[in-house]
Amino acid sequence: MHDYRDKLKKVIFVVAVAMSLFHLYTAAFGSLEAMLQRSIHLTFALPLAFLIYPANKSSKSITIIDIMLSILAIVPGLYIYLNYERISTRWPFAHEVTNLDFIIGILLVLLLVEVARRLMGNVMVIIIGGFLAYGFLGQYIPGMLGHKGLQPKRIIEYLFLTTDGIYGTPLGTSATYVVLFVLFGSFLSLSGSGKYFMDLAVALTGKSRGGPAKIAVISSALFGTISGAAVANVYATGTFTIPLMKRIGYRPQFAGAVEAVASTGGQIMPPVMGSAAFIMADMLGLPYIAIAKAALLPAILYFLSVYVMVDIESIKTGLRGLKDDEIPEIKNVLKKSYLLIPPIFIVLILCLGFTASMAALYSTFVALIVGFINKDKKIGIKEIFEALADGAKGAVMVAIATGAAGIIVGIATQTGLGFKFTNIVTSLSQGNVWIAGFLVMVACLVLGMGLPTVAAFIMVAALAAPALMEIGISPLAAQMFVFYYCCISTITPPVALSAYAGASIAGSDPFKTGFTAVRLGLVAFIVPFMFLNTGELLLDGTVSSVLLSMVTAIIGTIILGCGVQGWLVTKCNVLERILLLAAALLTLKPGLTTDLIGLAIFVVIFLIQKFKAKKVNMEAQA
């Protein structure tokens, strides 16, 4: 039995290393033609998924059925390769779909659905099934959503034999950009940078009141550079920070929520962000650095908000920081600041105009060099191959999510569902930006429940973002709006994957943890509405207008934290909290008039609070 498992591990290792080497090679010497690159990428990912993720989550062992499915998963990609000349030169919907084309196409769809079930749960299967049923049965649906109905061969042709379905842009982004950034993250961990991020966060904030929670906020922001996946961030940093938070007195549900919110923010924190950001760049035809630049200020506001709320919570409950012997000396930590070179390097070369794939490739080699310099790490051939294998395994989730989402996007495109959704939103909102934004927000949160961000984003970007563009929102603002809500769907009950992961580590109630996470991440529910009308929060505007919006937005975020936590100088009453929240909204919204009104309200509440605190102190002394 052990011999069989050992051989299986070796097979997984060899396939994973081969996948990474293939993508490094094509990044260095040029990608293959679109369908070929994407099909090979998926042909590596599908078998790996069947071998890594058992059919039954309660079972940790791979069965003979999993092995057979992994072998079968090679067939569609091999078929594309052997028939590539015919497939690449055929005219969609003009040339015949052979019976074998049809059978292999059905096989690929079924394999993707099954592996999506294993990786993403039944929610994704239900959504895919619903879209397929919608494609087949459109003629029976009344009203605006009805359509002629699609023939089975036409559906499979579009999904399997074109670059608009399974092998569409999202999978292409995974095959050319995302896999390389996941590899970069793997080599960043190999170099010791991952541990360094945690040490740096502990050294900077460990002694301050409520230190462990602040460690979670900062380390998760930094660790997002490596992972960019919310649930992965929770488990990577939360296993350290959540027990520390509980130990110094934070309630379990608060500790789990802090980590969930901070880890979710890793997806929106430049320079790397989450996989969906690369797909957004491809959809908009913009360089990735433009997406990272636009995301910078909202990400800062997000983490600042969480930091402020954590600090106020520690004031309210009188929590201390860590002991001196639990904190590394800052001078010793700074001696290893060279471990920050890889993330800094990737930002620099992106700013110099290098493509995202080349930036990731070069930065991976820089991370490896830094690893050799780090005396605390022993890096040999074995460790390098393990990093290659880990990188490929990490890219499997994104490859499957983008491939499976391609089924949904393909059906939506064939049936015109995106246009229908746009018409519905435009009709219901009557062109009102706030109503349209609210409808799209709901779509993001509902479709994002229980799904990885990348899968949710692909779906909603195809359906909902065009509705915002139709009423005059810029493509970047519309896509960023969708991106934000798809990210925070992982902390939004009733299905909040990041919050549930935090709750599992904290030993707290998942629903209470989820609702606490929503409160801590409230700024992320507000800020996207602020850049629907103006681009300043996305750093789009004159220098003076951007700087003014930046300053007032930071002030507004701090006020928001005080309002949510009910504490400024001292405890706030209900009216003071309401006025603080109003002041926060006014200052977060770009515009001189609203900023001045918001600041005036804040100053009045601050003076009232100072007077109350002084009166309490005088009474106590008397």
Coordinates of C-alpha atoms in Angstrom, one line a residue:
M1 CA 0.0 0.0 0.0
H2 CA 2.8 2.4 1.0
D3 CA 4.7 1.5 -2.2
Y4 CA 1.6 2.4 -4.3
R5 CA 1.2 5.8 -2.5
D6 CA 4.9 6.6 -2.9
K7 CA 4.7 5.9 -6.6
L8 CA 1.7 8.1 -6.9
K9 CA 3.4 11.0 -5.1
K10 CA 6.3 10.7 -7.5
V11 CA 4.0 10.9 -10.5
I12 CA 2.3 14.0 -9.0
F13 CA 5.7 15.5 -8.3
V14 CA 7.0 14.8 -11.9
V15 CA 3.8 16.1 -13.6
A16 CA 3.8 19.3 -11.4
V17 CA 7.5 20.0 -12.1
A18 CA 6.9 19.4 -15.8
M19 CA 4.0 21.9 -15.7
S20 CA 6.1 24.6 -14.1
L21 CA 9.0 24.0 -16.5
F22 CA 6.6 24.3 -19.5
H23 CA 5.3 27.6 -18.3
L24 CA 8.8 29.0 -17.5
Y25 CA 10.0 27.9 -20.9
T26 CA 7.1 29.5 -22.8
A27 CA 7.4 32.7 -20.7
A28 CA 11.1 33.0 -21.6
F29 CA 10.9 32.0 -25.3
G30 CA 7.3 32.9 -26.2
S31 CA 3.9 31.4 -25.6
L32 CA 2.4 29.0 -28.1
E33 CA -0.7 29.8 -30.1
A34 CA -3.7 30.6 -27.8
M35 CA -5.6 27.4 -28.0
L36 CA -2.5 25.2 -27.8
Q37 CA -1.1 27.1 -24.8
R38 CA -4.4 27.0 -23.0
S39 CA -5.2 23.3 -23.7
I40 CA -1.7 22.2 -22.6
H41 CA -2.1 24.3 -19.4
L42 CA -5.4 22.6 -18.7
T43 CA -4.1 19.2 -19.6
F44 CA -1.5 19.5 -16.9
A45 CA -4.0 20.9 -14.3
L46 CA -6.8 18.5 -14.8
P47 CA -4.9 15.2 -14.1
L48 CA -3.1 16.9 -11.1
A49 CA -6.5 18.0 -9.7
F50 CA -7.9 14.4 -9.8
L51 CA -4.7 13.1 -8.1
I52 CA -4.5 15.8 -5.5
Y53 CA -8.1 16.2 -4.6
P54 CA -10.0 13.0 -3.7
A55 CA -13.6 12.6 -4.8
N56 CA -14.7 12.4 -1.2
K57 CA -13.3 15.2 1.0
S58 CA -13.5 13.0 4.0
S59 CA -11.1 10.6 2.4
K60 CA -7.5 11.5 2.2
S61 CA -6.5 8.7 -0.2
I62 CA -6.7 8.6 -3.9
T63 CA -8.7 5.7 -5.4
I64 CA -8.3 3.7 -8.6
I65 CA -11.3 5.8 -10.0
D66 CA -9.3 9.0 -9.4
I67 CA -6.3 7.6 -11.2
M68 CA -8.5 6.5 -14.2
L69 CA -10.1 10.0 -14.3
S70 CA -6.7 11.6 -14.3
I71 CA -5.6 9.5 -17.3
L72 CA -8.9 10.3 -19.0
A73 CA -8.3 14.0 -18.3
I74 CA -5.3 13.9 -20.7
V75 CA -7.6 12.9 -23.7
P76 CA -9.2 16.3 -24.5
G77 CA -5.8 18.1 -24.6
L78 CA -4.2 15.3 -26.5
Y79 CA -7.1 15.5 -29.0
I80 CA -6.6 19.2 -29.5
Y81 CA -2.9 18.7 -30.0
L82 CA -3.3 15.9 -32.6
N83 CA -6.0 17.8 -34.5
Y84 CA -4.7 21.3 -34.0
E85 CA -4.3 22.2 -37.7
R86 CA -7.9 21.2 -38.5
I87 CA -9.3 22.8 -35.3
S88 CA -7.4 26.1 -35.7
T89 CA -8.4 26.6 -39.3
R90 CA -12.0 25.6 -39.2
W91 CA -14.9 28.2 -39.3
P92 CA -17.0 28.0 -36.2
F93 CA -20.7 27.2 -37.0
A94 CA -19.8 26.7 -40.6
H95 CA -17.7 23.6 -40.6
E96 CA -19.1 20.3 -39.4
V97 CA -18.7 19.2 -35.8
T98 CA -17.7 15.5 -36.0
N99 CA -19.1 12.9 -33.7
L100 CA -15.7 12.5 -32.1
D101 CA -15.4 16.3 -31.6
F102 CA -18.8 16.2 -29.8
I103 CA -17.9 13.2 -27.6
I104 CA -14.5 14.6 -26.6
G105 CA -16.1 18.0 -25.9
I106 CA -18.7 16.4 -23.7
L107 CA -16.0 14.5 -21.9
L108 CA -14.1 17.7 -21.2
V109 CA -17.2 19.4 -19.8
L110 CA -18.0 16.5 -17.5
L111 CA -14.4 16.3 -16.3
L112 CA -14.4 20.0 -15.5
V113 CA -17.7 19.8 -13.7
E114 CA -16.5 16.9 -11.5
V115 CA -13.1 18.5 -10.7
A116 CA -14.9 21.9 -10.0
R117 CA -17.1 20.0 -7.5
R118 CA -14.0 18.7 -5.8
L119 CA -12.2 22.0 -5.6
M120 CA -15.1 24.5 -5.3
G121 CA -18.0 22.5 -3.9
N122 CA -21.5 21.9 -5.1
V123 CA -22.3 25.6 -5.5
M124 CA -20.2 25.7 -8.7
V125 CA -21.7 22.6 -10.1
I126 CA -25.2 24.0 -9.5
I127 CA -24.3 27.2 -11.2
I128 CA -22.8 25.4 -14.2
G129 CA -25.8 23.1 -14.4
G130 CA -28.1 26.0 -14.3
F131 CA -26.3 27.8 -17.1
L132 CA -26.3 24.7 -19.3
A133 CA -30.0 24.1 -18.7
Y134 CA -30.6 27.8 -19.6
G135 CA -28.7 27.2 -22.8
F136 CA -30.7 24.1 -23.7
L137 CA -34.2 25.3 -22.6
G138 CA -34.2 29.0 -23.5
Q139 CA -37.2 28.6 -25.8
Y140 CA -39.3 27.6 -22.7
I141 CA -38.3 30.7 -20.7
P142 CA -40.8 33.6 -21.0
G143 CA -39.9 37.3 -21.0
M144 CA -36.6 39.1 -21.5
L145 CA -34.5 36.1 -20.4
G146 CA -35.9 33.8 -23.1
H147 CA -34.0 32.8 -26.2
K148 CA -34.3 30.3 -29.1
G149 CA -32.5 27.5 -27.3
L150 CA -29.1 26.1 -28.3
Q151 CA -28.5 22.8 -30.0
P152 CA -26.2 20.4 -28.0
K153 CA -23.6 20.3 -30.8
R154 CA -23.5 24.1 -31.1
I155 CA -22.9 24.4 -27.3
I156 CA -20.1 21.9 -27.3
E157 CA -18.5 23.4 -30.5
Y158 CA -18.4 26.8 -28.8
L159 CA -17.1 25.5 -25.5
F160 CA -14.5 23.1 -26.9
L161 CA -13.5 24.1 -30.4
T162 CA -13.1 27.9 -30.0
T163 CA -11.2 30.3 -27.8
D164 CA -14.4 31.8 -26.5
G165 CA -15.6 29.0 -24.2
I166 CA -13.5 26.8 -21.9
Y167 CA -10.3 27.9 -23.7
G168 CA -11.3 31.5 -23.4
T169 CA -9.5 34.6 -22.1
P170 CA -9.8 33.6 -18.4
L171 CA -8.0 30.3 -19.0
G172 CA -5.5 32.2 -21.2
T173 CA -4.7 34.5 -18.4
S174 CA -4.2 31.6 -16.1
A175 CA -1.9 29.9 -18.6
T176 CA 0.3 33.0 -19.3
Y177 CA 0.3 35.2 -16.2
V178 CA -1.3 33.6 -13.1
V179 CA 0.7 30.4 -13.1
L180 CA 3.9 32.5 -13.3
F181 CA 3.0 34.7 -10.4
V182 CA 2.0 31.6 -8.3
L183 CA 5.5 30.2 -9.1
F184 CA 7.0 33.5 -8.0
G185 CA 5.1 33.2 -4.7
S186 CA 6.5 29.6 -4.3
F187 CA 10.0 30.8 -4.8
L188 CA 9.4 33.8 -2.6
S189 CA 8.5 31.3 0.2
L190 CA 11.6 29.3 -0.7
S191 CA 13.8 32.3 -0.2
G192 CA 12.5 32.9 3.3
S193 CA 10.5 36.1 2.4
G194 CA 7.2 34.6 3.7
K195 CA 8.6 34.1 7.2
Y196 CA 10.3 37.5 7.0
F197 CA 7.0 39.2 6.4
M198 CA 5.6 37.7 9.6
D199 CA 8.8 38.6 11.6
L200 CA 8.6 42.2 10.2
A201 CA 4.9 42.5 11.2
V202 CA 5.6 41.1 14.7
A203 CA 8.6 43.5 15.2
L204 CA 6.6 46.5 14.0
T205 CA 3.4 46.0 15.9
G206 CA 3.8 43.2 18.5
K207 CA 4.4 45.5 21.5
S208 CA 1.5 47.8 20.7
R209 CA -1.9 47.3 22.4
G210 CA -3.7 44.4 20.8
G211 CA -0.5 43.6 19.0
P212 CA -1.4 40.1 17.6
A213 CA -4.4 41.5 15.7
K214 CA -2.2 44.2 14.2
I215 CA 0.3 41.5 13.2
A216 CA -2.6 39.7 11.4
V217 CA -3.5 42.9 9.5
I218 CA 0.1 43.7 8.4
S219 CA 1.3 40.2 7.8
S220 CA -1.8 39.3 5.7
A221 CA -1.3 42.5 3.6
L222 CA 2.3 41.4 3.0
F223 CA 1.6 37.7 2.6
G224 CA -1.0 38.6 -0.1
T225 CA 2.0 39.3 -2.2
I226 CA 2.8 35.6 -2.1
S227 CA -0.6 34.0 -2.1
G228 CA -3.3 36.4 -3.4
A229 CA -5.9 33.8 -2.3
A230 CA -8.1 34.7 0.7
V231 CA -8.6 31.2 2.3
A232 CA -5.0 30.3 1.7
N233 CA -3.9 33.5 3.5
V234 CA -6.2 32.7 6.5
Y235 CA -4.6 29.3 7.0
A236 CA -1.0 30.5 6.3
T237 CA -1.0 33.4 8.8
G238 CA -4.1 32.6 10.9
T239 CA -2.6 29.5 12.5
F240 CA -0.1 31.9 14.1
T241 CA -2.1 35.1 14.7
I242 CA -5.5 33.7 15.8
P243 CA -4.2 31.8 18.8
L244 CA -2.1 34.8 19.8
M245 CA -5.2 37.1 19.6
K246 CA -7.2 34.7 21.7
R247 CA -4.4 34.4 24.3
I248 CA -4.2 38.2 25.0
G249 CA -8.0 38.4 25.3
Y250 CA -9.7 38.9 22.0
R251 CA -13.0 37.1 21.7
P252 CA -12.6 34.0 19.4
Q253 CA -15.2 35.3 16.8
F254 CA -13.3 38.7 16.7
A255 CA -9.9 37.0 16.3
G256 CA -11.2 34.8 13.4
A257 CA -12.9 37.7 11.8
V258 CA -9.8 39.9 11.9
E259 CA -7.8 37.3 10.2
A260 CA -10.5 36.6 7.6
V261 CA -10.8 40.3 6.7
A262 CA -7.1 40.9 6.6
S263 CA -6.5 37.8 4.5
T264 CA -9.2 38.8 2.1
G265 CA -7.5 42.1 1.6
G266 CA -4.5 40.3 0.3
Q267 CA -6.4 39.9 -3.0
I268 CA -6.7 43.6 -3.4
M269 CA -3.3 44.6 -2.2
P270 CA -0.7 45.4 -4.9
P271 CA 1.8 44.5 -6.2
V272 CA 0.5 41.0 -6.9
M273 CA -3.2 41.0 -5.7
G274 CA -5.4 38.0 -6.6
S275 CA -5.7 36.0 -9.8
A276 CA -8.8 37.9 -10.9
A277 CA -6.8 41.1 -11.2
F278 CA -4.8 39.6 -14.1
I279 CA -8.0 38.5 -15.8
M280 CA -9.3 42.1 -15.4
A281 CA -6.2 43.5 -17.1
D282 CA -6.7 41.1 -20.0
M283 CA -10.4 42.0 -20.3
L284 CA -9.6 45.7 -20.3
G285 CA -6.5 45.4 -22.5
L286 CA -4.5 47.3 -19.9
P287 CA -1.0 46.6 -18.5
Y288 CA -1.2 44.9 -15.2
I289 CA 0.6 47.8 -13.5
A290 CA -2.4 50.0 -14.4
I291 CA -4.7 47.7 -12.4
A292 CA -2.3 47.6 -9.5
K293 CA -2.0 51.4 -9.5
A294 CA -5.8 51.8 -9.5
A295 CA -6.2 49.3 -6.6
L296 CA -3.5 50.9 -4.4
L297 CA -5.5 53.6 -2.5
P298 CA -8.7 51.5 -2.0
A299 CA -6.4 48.7 -0.6
I300 CA -4.7 51.1 1.8
L301 CA -8.1 52.4 3.0
Y302 CA -9.2 48.8 3.5
F303 CA -6.3 47.8 5.7
L304 CA -6.3 51.2 7.5
S305 CA -10.0 50.6 8.4
V306 CA -9.3 47.1 9.8
Y307 CA -6.2 48.4 11.7
V308 CA -8.2 51.3 13.3
M309 CA -11.0 49.0 14.4
V310 CA -8.6 46.5 15.9
D311 CA -6.9 49.3 17.8
I312 CA -10.2 50.7 19.1
E313 CA -11.2 47.2 20.2
S314 CA -8.0 46.8 22.2
I315 CA -8.7 50.2 23.8
K316 CA -12.3 49.2 24.7
T317 CA -11.2 45.9 26.2
G318 CA -7.8 47.0 27.7
L319 CA -5.8 44.5 25.7
R320 CA -2.0 44.5 25.9
G321 CA 0.7 43.6 23.3
L322 CA 3.1 40.7 23.3
K323 CA 5.9 40.3 25.8
D324 CA 9.5 41.4 24.9
D325 CA 10.7 37.8 24.7
E326 CA 8.0 37.0 22.1
I327 CA 9.1 39.8 19.7
P328 CA 12.2 39.7 17.5
E329 CA 14.5 42.8 17.8
I330 CA 13.8 45.3 15.0
K331 CA 17.5 45.7 14.3
N332 CA 17.9 42.0 13.7
V333 CA 14.8 42.0 11.5
L334 CA 16.1 45.0 9.5
K335 CA 19.4 43.2 8.8
K336 CA 17.4 40.8 6.6
S337 CA 15.6 43.5 4.7
Y338 CA 17.2 42.2 1.5
L339 CA 14.4 39.6 1.6
L340 CA 12.1 42.4 0.5
I341 CA 14.1 42.8 -2.8
P342 CA 11.9 40.4 -4.9
P343 CA 8.5 42.1 -4.3
I344 CA 10.2 45.5 -4.7
F345 CA 11.9 44.3 -7.9
I346 CA 8.6 43.1 -9.4
V347 CA 7.0 46.5 -8.9
L348 CA 10.0 48.3 -10.5
I349 CA 10.1 46.2 -13.6
L350 CA 6.3 46.4 -14.0
C351 CA 6.6 50.2 -13.8
L352 CA 9.4 50.1 -16.4
G353 CA 6.9 48.6 -18.9
F354 CA 7.7 44.9 -18.8
T355 CA 4.8 42.5 -19.4
A356 CA 3.4 40.8 -16.4
S357 CA 4.7 37.4 -17.5
M358 CA 8.3 38.7 -18.0
A359 CA 8.1 40.5 -14.7
A360 CA 7.0 37.3 -12.9
L361 CA 9.7 35.3 -14.7
Y362 CA 12.6 37.7 -13.8
S363 CA 11.3 38.2 -10.2
T364 CA 11.3 34.4 -9.7
F365 CA 15.0 34.2 -10.5
V366 CA 15.6 37.2 -8.3
A367 CA 13.8 35.4 -5.4
L368 CA 15.9 32.3 -6.0
I369 CA 19.1 34.4 -5.8
V370 CA 17.9 36.1 -2.6
G371 CA 17.3 32.6 -1.2
F372 CA 20.9 31.6 -1.9
I373 CA 22.0 34.8 -0.1
N374 CA 19.8 34.0 3.0
K375 CA 22.0 32.0 5.3
D376 CA 19.0 30.7 7.2
K377 CA 17.8 28.8 4.1
K378 CA 19.5 25.8 2.6
I379 CA 18.6 25.7 -1.1
G380 CA 19.7 22.9 -3.4
I381 CA 18.4 21.1 -6.4
K382 CA 15.8 19.2 -4.3
E383 CA 14.4 22.4 -2.8
I384 CA 14.2 24.1 -6.2
F385 CA 12.3 21.2 -7.7
E386 CA 10.0 21.2 -4.7
A387 CA 9.3 24.9 -5.2
L388 CA 8.5 24.1 -8.9
A389 CA 6.1 21.4 -7.9
D390 CA 4.4 23.5 -5.2
G391 CA 3.9 26.3 -7.7
A392 CA 2.2 24.1 -10.1
K393 CA -0.1 22.6 -7.4
G394 CA -1.0 26.1 -6.4
A395 CA -1.9 27.1 -9.9
V396 CA -4.3 24.1 -10.3
M397 CA -7.1 25.8 -8.5
V398 CA -7.0 28.9 -10.8
A399 CA -6.7 26.8 -13.9
I400 CA -9.8 24.7 -13.0
A401 CA -11.8 27.8 -11.8
T402 CA -11.1 29.7 -15.1
G403 CA -11.8 26.6 -17.3
A404 CA -15.0 25.9 -15.5
A405 CA -16.0 29.5 -15.5
G406 CA -15.4 29.4 -19.3
I407 CA -18.5 27.1 -19.6
I408 CA -20.6 29.8 -17.9
V409 CA -19.2 32.6 -20.0
G410 CA -19.6 30.6 -23.2
I411 CA -23.3 30.0 -22.5
A412 CA -23.9 33.6 -21.4
T413 CA -22.3 34.8 -24.7
Q414 CA -24.1 32.4 -26.9
T415 CA -27.5 33.2 -25.4
G416 CA -26.9 37.0 -25.1
L417 CA -27.5 36.7 -21.4
G418 CA -25.0 39.5 -20.7
F419 CA -26.9 41.9 -22.9
K420 CA -30.2 40.8 -21.3
F421 CA -28.7 41.4 -17.8
T422 CA -27.5 44.8 -18.9
N423 CA -31.0 45.7 -20.2
I424 CA -32.6 44.5 -16.9
V425 CA -30.2 46.6 -14.7
T426 CA -30.6 49.6 -17.0
S427 CA -34.3 49.3 -16.9
L428 CA -34.6 48.9 -13.2
S429 CA -32.1 51.6 -12.3
Q430 CA -33.4 54.1 -14.9
G431 CA -29.8 55.1 -15.4
N432 CA -29.3 55.9 -11.7
V433 CA -25.7 55.0 -10.7
W434 CA -26.5 54.2 -7.1
I435 CA -29.3 51.8 -7.9
A436 CA -27.4 50.1 -10.7
G437 CA -24.4 49.8 -8.4
F438 CA -26.6 48.2 -5.7
L439 CA -28.0 45.7 -8.2
V440 CA -24.6 44.7 -9.4
M441 CA -23.3 44.5 -5.8
V442 CA -26.0 42.0 -5.0
A443 CA -25.2 40.0 -8.1
C444 CA -21.5 39.9 -7.0
L445 CA -22.2 38.8 -3.5
V446 CA -24.8 36.2 -4.4
L447 CA -22.8 34.7 -7.3
G448 CA -19.7 34.9 -5.2
M449 CA -21.1 32.8 -2.3
G450 CA -19.0 29.7 -1.8
L451 CA -16.8 30.3 -4.9
P452 CA -13.2 31.3 -5.3
T453 CA -12.9 35.0 -6.2
V454 CA -11.5 34.2 -9.7
A455 CA -14.6 32.1 -10.6
A456 CA -17.0 34.7 -9.2
F457 CA -15.3 37.5 -11.0
I458 CA -15.3 35.9 -14.4
M459 CA -19.0 35.2 -14.1
V460 CA -20.0 38.7 -12.9
A461 CA -17.6 40.6 -15.1
A462 CA -19.2 39.0 -18.1
L463 CA -22.8 39.6 -16.9
A464 CA -22.8 42.7 -14.7
A465 CA -19.8 45.0 -15.5
P466 CA -21.3 45.8 -19.0
A467 CA -24.5 47.1 -17.2
L468 CA -22.4 49.7 -15.3
M469 CA -20.6 50.7 -18.5
E470 CA -23.9 51.1 -20.3
I471 CA -24.9 53.9 -17.9
G472 CA -21.6 55.7 -18.3
I473 CA -19.2 54.2 -15.8
S474 CA -15.6 53.8 -17.1
P475 CA -14.6 50.2 -17.9
L476 CA -11.8 50.3 -15.2
A477 CA -14.2 51.6 -12.5
A478 CA -16.9 49.1 -13.5
Q479 CA -14.5 46.1 -13.4
M480 CA -12.9 47.3 -10.2
F481 CA -16.3 47.6 -8.6
V482 CA -17.1 44.1 -9.6
F483 CA -13.7 42.9 -8.5
Y484 CA -14.1 44.4 -5.0
Y485 CA -17.4 42.8 -4.3
C486 CA -16.4 39.4 -5.6
C487 CA -13.4 39.6 -3.2
I488 CA -15.4 40.5 -0.2
S489 CA -18.1 37.9 -1.0
T490 CA -15.6 35.5 0.9
I491 CA -16.4 37.3 4.2
T492 CA -20.2 37.9 3.5
P493 CA -22.6 35.4 5.1
P494 CA -24.4 33.1 4.6
V495 CA -21.5 31.4 2.7
A496 CA -18.3 33.2 3.7
L497 CA -15.3 30.9 3.0
S498 CA -12.6 33.1 4.5
A499 CA -14.7 33.8 7.6
Y500 CA -15.4 30.1 8.0
A501 CA -11.7 29.3 7.7
G502 CA -11.0 31.9 10.4
A503 CA -13.7 30.4 12.6
S504 CA -12.4 26.9 12.2
I505 CA -9.0 28.0 13.5
A506 CA -10.5 30.2 16.3
G507 CA -13.0 27.6 17.3
S508 CA -15.8 30.2 17.0
D509 CA -19.3 30.2 15.6
P510 CA -19.0 30.6 11.8
F511 CA -22.0 32.9 11.4
K512 CA -21.0 35.2 14.2
T513 CA -17.5 35.3 12.8
G514 CA -18.9 36.1 9.4
F515 CA -21.0 39.0 10.6
T516 CA -18.1 40.4 12.7
A517 CA -16.0 40.2 9.5
V518 CA -18.6 42.2 7.6
R519 CA -18.5 44.9 10.3
L520 CA -14.6 45.0 10.2
G521 CA -14.6 45.1 6.4
L522 CA -17.3 47.7 6.1
V523 CA -15.1 50.1 4.2
A524 CA -14.9 47.6 1.4
F525 CA -18.6 47.7 1.0
I526 CA -18.6 51.5 0.8
V527 CA -15.5 52.6 -1.2
P528 CA -16.5 50.9 -4.5
F529 CA -19.6 53.2 -4.7
M530 CA -17.3 56.2 -4.3
F531 CA -15.4 55.5 -7.4
L532 CA -18.5 55.0 -9.6
N533 CA -18.9 58.8 -10.0
T534 CA -15.3 59.9 -9.9
G535 CA -11.9 58.3 -10.6
E536 CA -9.9 60.0 -7.8
L537 CA -9.9 57.0 -5.5
L538 CA -8.5 55.0 -8.4
L539 CA -5.8 57.6 -8.8
D540 CA -7.3 58.9 -12.0
G541 CA -7.5 62.7 -12.1
T542 CA -5.4 65.8 -11.6
V543 CA -2.6 65.7 -9.0
S544 CA -4.4 68.1 -6.7
S545 CA -7.8 66.4 -6.9
V546 CA -6.2 62.9 -6.3
L547 CA -4.2 64.2 -3.3
L548 CA -7.3 65.9 -1.7
S549 CA -9.4 62.8 -2.2
M550 CA -6.6 60.7 -0.8
V551 CA -6.2 62.8 2.4
T552 CA -10.0 63.1 3.0
A553 CA -10.6 59.4 2.2
I554 CA -7.9 58.4 4.8
I555 CA -9.6 60.7 7.4
G556 CA -13.0 59.3 6.4
T557 CA -11.7 55.7 6.9
I558 CA -10.5 56.5 10.4
I559 CA -13.8 58.2 11.2
L560 CA -15.6 55.1 9.9
G561 CA -13.7 52.9 12.2
C562 CA -14.6 55.1 15.2
G563 CA -18.3 55.1 14.2
V564 CA -18.5 51.3 13.7
Q565 CA -16.7 50.6 17.0
G566 CA -18.6 53.3 18.8
W567 CA -15.5 55.0 20.3
L568 CA -13.7 58.3 19.6
V569 CA -12.2 59.9 22.7
T570 CA -14.6 57.9 24.9
K571 CA -17.6 55.7 24.3
C572 CA -20.1 57.1 21.8
N573 CA -23.9 57.2 22.3
V574 CA -26.2 56.1 19.5
L575 CA -26.6 59.7 18.0
E576 CA -22.8 60.2 18.0
R577 CA -22.2 56.9 16.2
I578 CA -24.8 57.8 13.6
L579 CA -23.2 61.2 13.0
L580 CA -19.7 59.7 12.8
L581 CA -20.9 57.2 10.2
A582 CA -22.5 60.1 8.2
A583 CA -19.3 62.1 8.5
A584 CA -17.3 59.1 7.3
L585 CA -19.5 58.7 4.2
L586 CA -19.3 62.4 3.4
T587 CA -15.5 62.5 3.6
L588 CA -15.0 59.2 1.8
K589 CA -17.0 60.6 -1.2
P590 CA -14.6 62.8 -3.3
G591 CA -15.8 66.4 -3.5
L592 CA -14.8 69.5 -1.6
T593 CA -18.4 70.4 -0.3
T594 CA -19.0 66.9 1.1
D595 CA -15.5 66.8 2.6
L596 CA -16.0 70.1 4.4
I597 CA -19.4 69.0 5.8
G598 CA -18.1 65.7 6.9
L599 CA -15.1 67.2 8.6
A600 CA -17.2 69.8 10.4
I601 CA -19.5 67.0 11.8
F602 CA -16.4 65.1 12.9
V603 CA -14.9 68.1 14.7
V604 CA -18.2 68.8 16.5
I605 CA -18.4 65.2 17.7
F606 CA -14.7 65.2 18.7
L607 CA -15.2 68.4 20.8
I608 CA -18.3 66.9 22.5
Q609 CA -16.4 63.7 23.3
K610 CA -13.4 65.7 24.7
F611 CA -15.8 67.6 26.9
K612 CA -17.5 64.4 28.1
A613 CA -14.1 62.7 28.8
K614 CA -12.9 65.8 30.7
K615 CA -16.1 65.9 32.8
V616 CA -15.8 62.2 33.6
N617 CA -12.1 62.7 34.7
M618 CA -13.0 65.7 36.9
E619 CA -15.8 63.7 38.5
A620 CA -13.5 60.7 39.1
Q621 CA -10.9 63.0 40.7
A622 CA -13.5 64.7 42.9

